[in-house]
PDB file of C-alpha atoms in Angstrom:
ATOM      1  CA  MET A   1       8.680  57.347  74.432  1.00 48.00           C
ATOM      2  CA  ASN A   2       5.394  57.979  73.022  1.00 49.00           C
ATOM      3  CA  GLU A   3       5.736  59.190  69.568  1.00 54.00           C
ATOM      4  CA  SER A   4       2.179  60.660  69.297  1.00 60.00           C
ATOM      5  CA  LYS A   5       2.826  63.591  71.911  1.00 74.00           C
ATOM      6  CA  TYR A   6       4.793  65.362  69.227  1.00 81.00           C
ATOM      7  CA  MET A   7       3.557  67.743  66.602  1.00 84.00           C
ATOM      8  CA  ASN A   8       3.269  66.383  63.062  1.00 90.00           C
ATOM      9  CA  PRO A   9       6.548  67.257  61.473  1.00 90.00           C
ATOM     10  CA  TYR A  10       5.141  68.576  58.337  1.00 94.00           C
ATOM     11  CA  LEU A  11       2.760  70.685  60.144  1.00 94.00           C
ATOM     12  CA  ALA A  12       5.405  72.138  62.362  1.00 91.00           C
ATOM     13  CA  GLY A  13       7.373  72.770  58.900  1.00 91.00           C
ATOM     14  CA  VAL A  14       4.443  74.892  57.570  1.00 93.00           C
ATOM     15  CA  LEU A  15       3.873  76.727  60.693  1.00 93.00           C
ATOM     16  CA  LEU A  16       7.636  77.752  61.021  1.00 90.00           C
ATOM     17  CA  GLY A  17       7.544  78.913  57.337  1.00 90.00           C
ATOM     18  CA  LEU A  18       4.415  81.097  58.081  1.00 92.00           C
ATOM     19  CA  LEU A  19       6.134  82.340  61.495  1.00 90.00           C
ATOM     20  CA  LEU A  20       9.249  83.055  59.299  1.00 89.00           C
ATOM     21  CA  LEU A  21       7.113  85.157  56.635  1.00 90.00           C
ATOM     22  CA  THR A  22       5.422  87.121  59.303  1.00 92.00           C
ATOM     23  CA  THR A  23       8.510  87.872  61.110  1.00 88.00           C
ATOM     24  CA  ILE A  24       9.783  89.303  57.715  1.00 89.00           C
ATOM     25  CA  TYR A  25       6.796  91.298  57.029  1.00 91.00           C
ATOM     26  CA  ILE A  26       6.454  92.655  60.398  1.00 89.00           C
ATOM     27  CA  THR A  27      10.184  93.380  61.386  1.00 84.00           C
ATOM     28  CA  GLY A  28      11.890  93.574  57.947  1.00 84.00           C
ATOM     29  CA  ARG A  29      14.359  90.666  58.970  1.00 82.00           C
ATOM     30  CA  GLY A  30      13.936  86.971  59.601  1.00 85.00           C
ATOM     31  CA  LEU A  31      14.318  84.900  62.511  1.00 86.00           C
ATOM     32  CA  GLY A  32      17.772  84.094  64.241  1.00 83.00           C
ATOM     33  CA  ALA A  33      19.254  82.515  67.616  1.00 83.00           C
ATOM     34  CA  SER A  34      23.126  83.347  67.443  1.00 83.00           C
ATOM     35  CA  GLY A  35      22.487  87.038  67.311  1.00 83.00           C
ATOM     36  CA  ALA A  36      21.004  86.858  70.849  1.00 85.00           C
ATOM     37  CA  ILE A  37      24.005  84.871  72.234  1.00 85.00           C
ATOM     38  CA  LYS A  38      26.423  87.226  70.429  1.00 86.00           C
ATOM     39  CA  SER A  39      24.527  90.208  72.239  1.00 87.00           C
ATOM     40  CA  PHE A  40      24.886  88.841  75.387  1.00 86.00           C
ATOM     41  CA  THR A  41      28.679  88.030  74.899  1.00 88.00           C
ATOM     42  CA  VAL A  42      29.567  91.215  73.579  1.00 89.00           C
ATOM     43  CA  ALA A  43      27.957  93.090  76.494  1.00 89.00           C
ATOM     44  CA  GLY A  44      29.681  90.712  78.910  1.00 91.00           C
ATOM     45  CA  VAL A  45      32.887  91.205  77.514  1.00 92.00           C
ATOM     46  CA  GLU A  46      32.400  95.161  77.266  1.00 90.00           C
ATOM     47  CA  ALA A  47      31.355  95.162  81.023  1.00 91.00           C
ATOM     48  CA  VAL A  48      34.326  92.980  82.175  1.00 95.00           C
ATOM     49  CA  ALA A  49      37.059  94.225  79.559  1.00 94.00           C
ATOM     50  CA  PRO A  50      35.883  97.299  77.798  1.00 91.00           C
ATOM     51  CA  GLN A  51      39.252  98.167  76.478  1.00 93.00           C
ATOM     52  CA  HIS A  52      39.288  94.617  74.714  1.00 93.00           C
ATOM     53  CA  ALA A  53      35.613  94.944  73.345  1.00 89.00           C
ATOM     54  CA  ARG A  54      36.681  98.386  71.541  1.00 89.00           C
ATOM     55  CA  SER A  55      39.920  97.226  70.298  1.00 92.00           C
ATOM     56  CA  ALA A  56      39.169  93.358  69.158  1.00 92.00           C
ATOM     57  CA  LYS A  57      37.592  93.503  65.507  1.00 90.00           C
ATOM     58  CA  PHE A  58      34.842  90.866  66.665  1.00 86.00           C
ATOM     59  CA  TYR A  59      33.327  92.854  69.295  1.00 88.00           C
ATOM     60  CA  LYS A  60      34.155  96.340  67.753  1.00 89.00           C
ATOM     61  CA  GLU A  61      32.074  95.854  64.624  1.00 87.00           C
ATOM     62  CA  TYR A  62      29.103  94.674  66.848  1.00 85.00           C
ATOM     63  CA  ILE A  63      29.251  97.644  68.979  1.00 88.00           C
ATOM     64  CA  VAL A  64      29.387  99.948  65.953  1.00 87.00           C
ATOM     65  CA  GLU A  65      26.328  98.303  64.238  1.00 84.00           C
ATOM     66  CA  HIS A  66      24.453  98.166  67.356  1.00 81.00           C
ATOM     67  CA  PRO A  67      25.063 101.615  69.146  1.00 80.00           C
ATOM     68  CA  ALA A  68      21.873 101.441  71.049  1.00 73.00           C
ATOM     69  CA  GLY A  69      23.682  98.811  73.331  1.00 71.00           C
ATOM     70  CA  GLY A  70      22.526  96.203  75.713  1.00 80.00           C
ATOM     71  CA  PRO A  71      21.244  92.730  74.967  1.00 82.00           C
ATOM     72  CA  LEU A  72      17.680  93.922  76.121  1.00 82.00           C
ATOM     73  CA  LYS A  73      17.335  96.251  73.266  1.00 81.00           C
ATOM     74  CA  ASN A  74      17.968  93.330  71.023  1.00 81.00           C
ATOM     75  CA  TRP A  75      14.823  91.574  69.727  1.00 83.00           C
ATOM     76  CA  LEU A  76      16.471  88.279  68.968  1.00 84.00           C
ATOM     77  CA  VAL A  77      17.008  87.960  72.809  1.00 87.00           C
ATOM     78  CA  PHE A  78      13.210  88.262  73.479  1.00 89.00           C
ATOM     79  CA  GLU A  79      12.779  85.769  70.626  1.00 89.00           C
ATOM     80  CA  ILE A  80      15.057  83.391  72.292  1.00 90.00           C
ATOM     81  CA  VAL A  81      12.984  83.711  75.593  1.00 92.00           C
ATOM     82  CA  GLY A  82       9.807  83.137  73.770  1.00 93.00           C
ATOM     83  CA  VAL A  83      11.387  80.063  72.319  1.00 92.00           C
ATOM     84  CA  LEU A  84      12.194  78.661  75.911  1.00 94.00           C
ATOM     85  CA  ILE A  85       8.891  79.248  77.480  1.00 96.00           C
ATOM     86  CA  GLY A  86       7.010  78.062  74.190  1.00 93.00           C
ATOM     87  CA  ALA A  87       9.073  74.766  74.477  1.00 91.00           C
ATOM     88  CA  PHE A  88       8.526  74.409  78.236  1.00 94.00           C
ATOM     89  CA  LEU A  89       4.617  74.996  77.755  1.00 94.00           C
ATOM     90  CA  SER A  90       4.827  72.543  74.872  1.00 90.00           C
ATOM     91  CA  GLY A  91       6.435  69.775  76.928  1.00 90.00           C
ATOM     92  CA  LEU A  92       4.238  70.584  79.921  1.00 92.00           C
ATOM     93  CA  VAL A  93       1.152  70.085  77.576  1.00 90.00           C
ATOM     94  CA  ALA A  94       2.222  66.939  76.347  1.00 87.00           C
ATOM     95  CA  GLY A  95       3.378  65.596  79.592  1.00 88.00           C
ATOM     96  CA  ARG A  96       7.084  65.394  78.708  1.00 87.00           C
ATOM     97  CA  ILE A  97       8.636  67.438  81.441  1.00 90.00           C
ATOM     98  CA  LYS A  98      11.290  65.360  82.995  1.00 90.00           C
ATOM     99  CA  LEU A  99      14.912  65.666  83.340  1.00 91.00           C
ATOM    100  CA  VAL A 100      16.606  62.965  80.854  1.00 90.00           C
ATOM    101  CA  THR A 101      19.597  62.558  78.741  1.00 91.00           C
ATOM    102  CA  GLU A 102      18.260  61.076  75.245  1.00 88.00           C
ATOM    103  CA  LYS A 103      20.892  59.012  73.768  1.00 88.00           C
ATOM    104  CA  GLY A 104      21.636  55.924  71.805  1.00 87.00           C
ATOM    105  CA  PRO A 105      22.122  52.312  73.384  1.00 88.00           C
ATOM    106  CA  ARG A 106      25.928  52.519  72.850  1.00 86.00           C
ATOM    107  CA  VAL A 107      26.639  55.897  74.314  1.00 89.00           C
ATOM    108  CA  THR A 108      26.892  56.931  78.027  1.00 91.00           C
ATOM    109  CA  SER A 109      25.215  59.930  79.271  1.00 93.00           C
ATOM    110  CA  ARG A 110      28.482  61.479  79.878  1.00 94.00           C
ATOM    111  CA  THR A 111      29.846  61.068  76.401  1.00 91.00           C
ATOM    112  CA  ARG A 112      26.376  62.072  75.189  1.00 91.00           C
ATOM    113  CA  LEU A 113      26.827  65.297  77.272  1.00 94.00           C
ATOM    114  CA  ILE A 114      30.349  66.059  76.103  1.00 94.00           C
ATOM    115  CA  ALA A 115      29.296  65.470  72.306  1.00 91.00           C
ATOM    116  CA  ALA A 116      26.433  67.933  72.839  1.00 92.00           C
ATOM    117  CA  PHE A 117      28.855  70.252  74.456  1.00 95.00           C
ATOM    118  CA  ILE A 118      31.299  70.065  71.502  1.00 94.00           C
ATOM    119  CA  GLY A 119      28.831  70.210  68.961  1.00 90.00           C
ATOM    120  CA  GLY A 120      27.522  73.444  70.661  1.00 91.00           C
ATOM    121  CA  ILE A 121      30.832  75.139  70.673  1.00 92.00           C
ATOM    122  CA  LEU A 122      31.257  73.996  66.939  1.00 90.00           C
ATOM    123  CA  TRP A 123      27.788  75.476  66.244  1.00 86.00           C
ATOM    124  CA  GLY A 124      28.737  78.830  67.647  1.00 86.00           C
ATOM    125  CA  ILE A 125      32.067  79.136  65.804  1.00 88.00           C
ATOM    126  CA  GLY A 126      30.320  78.098  62.640  1.00 85.00           C
ATOM    127  CA  SER A 127      27.523  80.634  63.071  1.00 84.00           C
ATOM    128  CA  GLN A 128      29.927  83.264  63.543  1.00 83.00           C
ATOM    129  CA  LEU A 129      32.265  82.425  60.662  1.00 83.00           C
ATOM    130  CA  GLY A 130      29.166  82.186  58.462  1.00 79.00           C
ATOM    131  CA  ARG A 131      27.473  85.352  59.853  1.00 77.00           C
ATOM    132  CA  GLY A 132      24.318  83.624  60.975  1.00 80.00           C
ATOM    133  CA  CYS A 133      23.274  80.395  62.519  1.00 82.00           C
ATOM    134  CA  THR A 134      20.739  77.774  60.914  1.00 80.00           C
ATOM    135  CA  SER A 135      17.666  79.842  61.432  1.00 78.00           C
ATOM    136  CA  GLY A 136      19.287  83.017  60.420  1.00 81.00           C
ATOM    137  CA  ALA A 137      21.604  82.259  57.804  1.00 83.00           C
ATOM    138  CA  ALA A 138      19.701  79.457  56.169  1.00 85.00           C
ATOM    139  CA  LEU A 139      15.928  79.540  56.975  1.00 85.00           C
ATOM    140  CA  SER A 140      15.784  83.386  56.872  1.00 86.00           C
ATOM    141  CA  GLY A 141      18.023  83.694  53.755  1.00 87.00           C
ATOM    142  CA  MET A 142      16.318  81.045  51.883  1.00 86.00           C
ATOM    143  CA  ALA A 143      12.885  82.891  52.656  1.00 86.00           C
ATOM    144  CA  VAL A 144      14.069  86.154  50.765  1.00 87.00           C
ATOM    145  CA  MET A 145      15.800  83.589  48.050  1.00 89.00           C
ATOM    146  CA  ALA A 146      19.137  84.783  49.096  1.00 89.00           C
ATOM    147  CA  THR A 147      22.007  82.759  47.225  1.00 92.00           C
ATOM    148  CA  GLY A 148      23.700  82.610  50.686  1.00 88.00           C
ATOM    149  CA  GLY A 149      20.657  81.131  52.264  1.00 88.00           C
ATOM    150  CA  ILE A 150      20.340  78.483  49.618  1.00 91.00           C
ATOM    151  CA  LEU A 151      24.126  77.715  49.809  1.00 90.00           C
ATOM    152  CA  THR A 152      24.005  77.524  53.519  1.00 88.00           C
ATOM    153  CA  MET A 153      21.206  75.096  53.691  1.00 89.00           C
ATOM    154  CA  LEU A 154      22.732  72.790  51.142  1.00 92.00           C
ATOM    155  CA  ALA A 155      26.187  73.111  53.092  1.00 89.00           C
ATOM    156  CA  ILE A 156      24.026  72.309  56.341  1.00 88.00           C
ATOM    157  CA  PHE A 157      22.321  69.066  54.557  1.00 90.00           C
ATOM    158  CA  ALA A 158      25.692  67.923  52.968  1.00 93.00           C
ATOM    159  CA  GLY A 159      27.568  68.330  56.238  1.00 90.00           C
ATOM    160  CA  ALA A 160      24.806  66.389  58.257  1.00 89.00           C
ATOM    161  CA  TYR A 161      24.823  63.557  55.704  1.00 91.00           C
ATOM    162  CA  ALA A 162      28.584  63.318  55.673  1.00 91.00           C
ATOM    163  CA  PHE A 163      28.932  63.128  59.482  1.00 88.00           C
ATOM    164  CA  ALA A 164      25.868  60.830  59.940  1.00 89.00           C
ATOM    165  CA  TYR A 165      27.796  57.878  58.519  1.00 87.00           C
ATOM    166  CA  PHE A 166      30.396  58.218  61.089  1.00 85.00           C
ATOM    167  CA  PHE A 167      28.077  58.611  64.087  1.00 81.00           C
ATOM    168  CA  ARG A 168      25.018  56.750  63.028  1.00 82.00           C
ATOM    169  CA  LYS A 169      25.900  53.589  64.852  1.00 77.00           C
ATOM    170  CA  LEU A 170      26.105  55.621  68.121  1.00 76.00           C
ATOM    171  CA  TRP A 171      22.566  55.981  67.995  1.00 77.00           C
ATOM    172  CA  ILE A 172      20.958  52.881  66.538  1.00 75.00           C
TER     173      ILE A 172
END
């Protein structure tokens, strides 16, 4: 792996902060990722089981808060599409487009993929329990100096350091 093909992380952090501030200035709200997934989930459940969507608290609240309906009316969906297109173009420009499972030397590809799947499920549950994901609750919350955003970021770092001890030997 050629590390020079990646953007300087400090420059990337500054650019992300500027993008976040620009987004708040233009739209009045911050970035987010889990909102797009929730929008698709609610639309899917509403299409398959409309009675359940209107009676379950989780779906009902979202439907009431977003009466316009449909995931294509949620700007977070287009943000996620832009992130995917941007990631593809970045990989293409850097010559990193290939199908590979990145993992430590002591982990099989199957274990890595199962762990990533479980991590994704836990991320989704956590983002709904916390009413926002890393970008929505932590980054956007900190950008407006919200106490919840600061606490969320502290909890994310504390959790990462706590669990890194147990999983670090799998990666080095």
